[in-house]
Amino acid sequence: MRLKTSEFKSLFTDGLNGIAELFEKHQYELRIAGGAVRDLLSGKRPEDVDFATTATPEEMKRMFQDAGIRLINNKGEKHGTITARLHDENFEVTTLRVDVETDGRHAEVEFTTDWQKDAERRDLTINSMFLGLDGTLYDYFKGYEDLQNHKVRFVGNAEQRIQEDYLRILRYFRFYGRVALRADEHEPETLTAIRENGRGLAAISGERIWVELKKMVVGNHAAHLLELLYNLDLAQYIGLPPDGDVVEMKRVWRNASAHSPKPMTVLAALFHGPDNVDKMDLRLKVSREEKTLALFLVKHRRTLRKSDEEPDDLRPFTDFIIDSREPDSQSKVCELLKYQGEEKLLSELQRWSVPRFPVSGHDLRKMGITSGKEIGISLQELRDIWKKSRYQMDKDELLSHVKL
């Protein structure tokens, strides 16, 4: 088949046309590879476009340098990737490769000119396709058919693909969430291969696992996929508590999924206490902000709740935000409301802005209070009065309460 969509045509910028002419002039083949092909066939314009070629890295370097095209970031060169910059755009072009040796994390590769051999070493059929710059689809493993049928399958033998890089287990789940229409339509032999090789995830770096896991957790079918991680005995290898609260997680996913929860909002439901958060952080090396959110949710999910007497009142939450005086506490409380399934309060809090306390220590000094300790005590008393007034009192009204 030949692709002629507007998304495909929109890729042909001055930069890509310049690169394409250069490869053609030197008689090297250049095709779009992997995820960008999958996105284009799904009717999306890809965010990143990777290219594959029959030219070796040395041949590409010579060709680009002779044409006066700047090369940047030579980190990928040993894996066969050259990055060229033309018309303010970066183009990542990788030589076709075959795996010579793999250890479950990295592969030793050698270069080839055989497109099918390169496709064979890729993880999933839907990621193994190439697209010529004339729109011709090169599909060696029925990837397009799988994409149309919303199927996620490994290229060739699932066990072999997994053993080449155990992270592919999590990539399978992430793409399942992106492609499959229904939650539980996995091929039994795929799940068997995953279960039998799950231990291999223990050797994968936490950073790589976290990149995949957090994408999976905010995709479709996330609750089903997280439950599957437990059913297949994988949780213990990827920083999640072995006895995670799957029932709570499914409930939170139902509450939050329509409101773009952060990955940690969903995962926090699995944690029984702060120890689980510390162990996860040790394994996955999440950001400080992500860890703080997990600890916040675990600490406050049962105690910081709407009032039984006035269930529509935002006050328990706004009081907490104002008292905490932390810049991101409003965003954390919004995640808490997603966790709790409080849609109405969530939309109100998203529109609410933190009122500014109108009195400063400077105002009290002008009134003759000089001791730092007294100023601190007075400010706290005035904050309490201001809170009781629902943040309505202005500076003069508050200062009239100061006892001199």
PDB file of C-alpha atoms in Angstrom, residues 167 170 174 201 204-218 226 237-240 262-268 270-271 280-281 283-291 293-294:
ATOM      1  CA  LEU A 167      11.921  -3.948  29.433  1.00  0.00           C
ATOM      2  CA  LEU A 170       6.430  -3.186  30.124  1.00  0.00           C
ATOM      3  CA  ARG A 174       2.066   0.284  27.501  1.00  0.00           C
ATOM      4  CA  LEU A 201      12.944  -7.082  35.022  1.00  0.00           C
ATOM      5  CA  ILE A 204      16.608  -3.407  34.347  1.00  0.00           C
ATOM      6  CA  SER A 205      17.457   0.062  35.661  1.00  0.00           C
ATOM      7  CA  GLY A 206      14.763   1.817  37.690  1.00  0.00           C
ATOM      8  CA  GLU A 207      14.854   4.867  35.440  1.00  0.00           C
ATOM      9  CA  ARG A 208      14.007   2.816  32.337  1.00  0.00           C
ATOM     10  CA  ILE A 209      11.205   1.007  34.187  1.00  0.00           C
ATOM     11  CA  TRP A 210       9.706   4.265  35.442  1.00  0.00           C
ATOM     12  CA  VAL A 211       9.591   5.780  31.929  1.00  0.00           C
ATOM     13  CA  GLU A 212       7.428   2.859  30.756  1.00  0.00           C
ATOM     14  CA  LEU A 213       5.377   2.419  33.927  1.00  0.00           C
ATOM     15  CA  LYS A 214       4.241   6.021  34.190  1.00  0.00           C
ATOM     16  CA  LYS A 215       3.113   6.058  30.556  1.00  0.00           C
ATOM     17  CA  MET A 216       1.191   2.819  31.102  1.00  0.00           C
ATOM     18  CA  VAL A 217      -0.535   4.110  34.245  1.00  0.00           C
ATOM     19  CA  VAL A 218      -2.124   7.082  32.478  1.00  0.00           C
ATOM     20  CA  LEU A 226      -1.688  -2.939  36.825  1.00  0.00           C
ATOM     21  CA  TYR A 237      10.634  -6.592  40.410  1.00  0.00           C
ATOM     22  CA  ILE A 238       9.540  -3.056  39.526  1.00  0.00           C
ATOM     23  CA  GLY A 239       9.344  -1.279  42.872  1.00  0.00           C
ATOM     24  CA  LEU A 240       5.662  -1.901  43.638  1.00  0.00           C
ATOM     25  CA  LYS A 262      -0.816  12.049  37.563  1.00  0.00           C
ATOM     26  CA  PRO A 263       0.774   8.575  37.422  1.00  0.00           C
ATOM     27  CA  MET A 264       1.546   8.692  41.140  1.00  0.00           C
ATOM     28  CA  THR A 265      -2.102   9.400  42.013  1.00  0.00           C
ATOM     29  CA  VAL A 266      -3.071   5.988  40.633  1.00  0.00           C
ATOM     30  CA  LEU A 267      -0.018   4.141  41.976  1.00  0.00           C
ATOM     31  CA  ALA A 268      -0.409   5.622  45.482  1.00  0.00           C
ATOM     32  CA  LEU A 270      -1.371   0.385  45.893  1.00  0.00           C
ATOM     33  CA  PHE A 271       0.715   1.646  48.825  1.00  0.00           C
ATOM     34  CA  MET A 280       9.457   2.344  45.280  1.00  0.00           C
ATOM     35  CA  ASP A 281      11.660   5.459  45.173  1.00  0.00           C
ATOM     36  CA  ARG A 283      13.984   1.095  42.993  1.00  0.00           C
ATOM     37  CA  LEU A 284      12.631   3.587  40.443  1.00  0.00           C
ATOM     38  CA  LYS A 285      14.425   6.836  41.424  1.00  0.00           C
ATOM     39  CA  VAL A 286      11.327   8.953  40.811  1.00  0.00           C
ATOM     40  CA  SER A 287      11.520  12.752  40.963  1.00  0.00           C
ATOM     41  CA  ARG A 288      11.278  14.584  44.278  1.00  0.00           C
ATOM     42  CA  GLU A 289       7.915  16.014  43.213  1.00  0.00           C
ATOM     43  CA  GLU A 290       6.542  12.536  42.393  1.00  0.00           C
ATOM     44  CA  LYS A 291       7.714  11.052  45.693  1.00  0.00           C
ATOM     45  CA  LEU A 293       2.916  13.562  45.968  1.00  0.00           C
ATOM     46  CA  ALA A 294       2.850   9.825  46.800  1.00  0.00           C
TER      47      ALA A 294
END
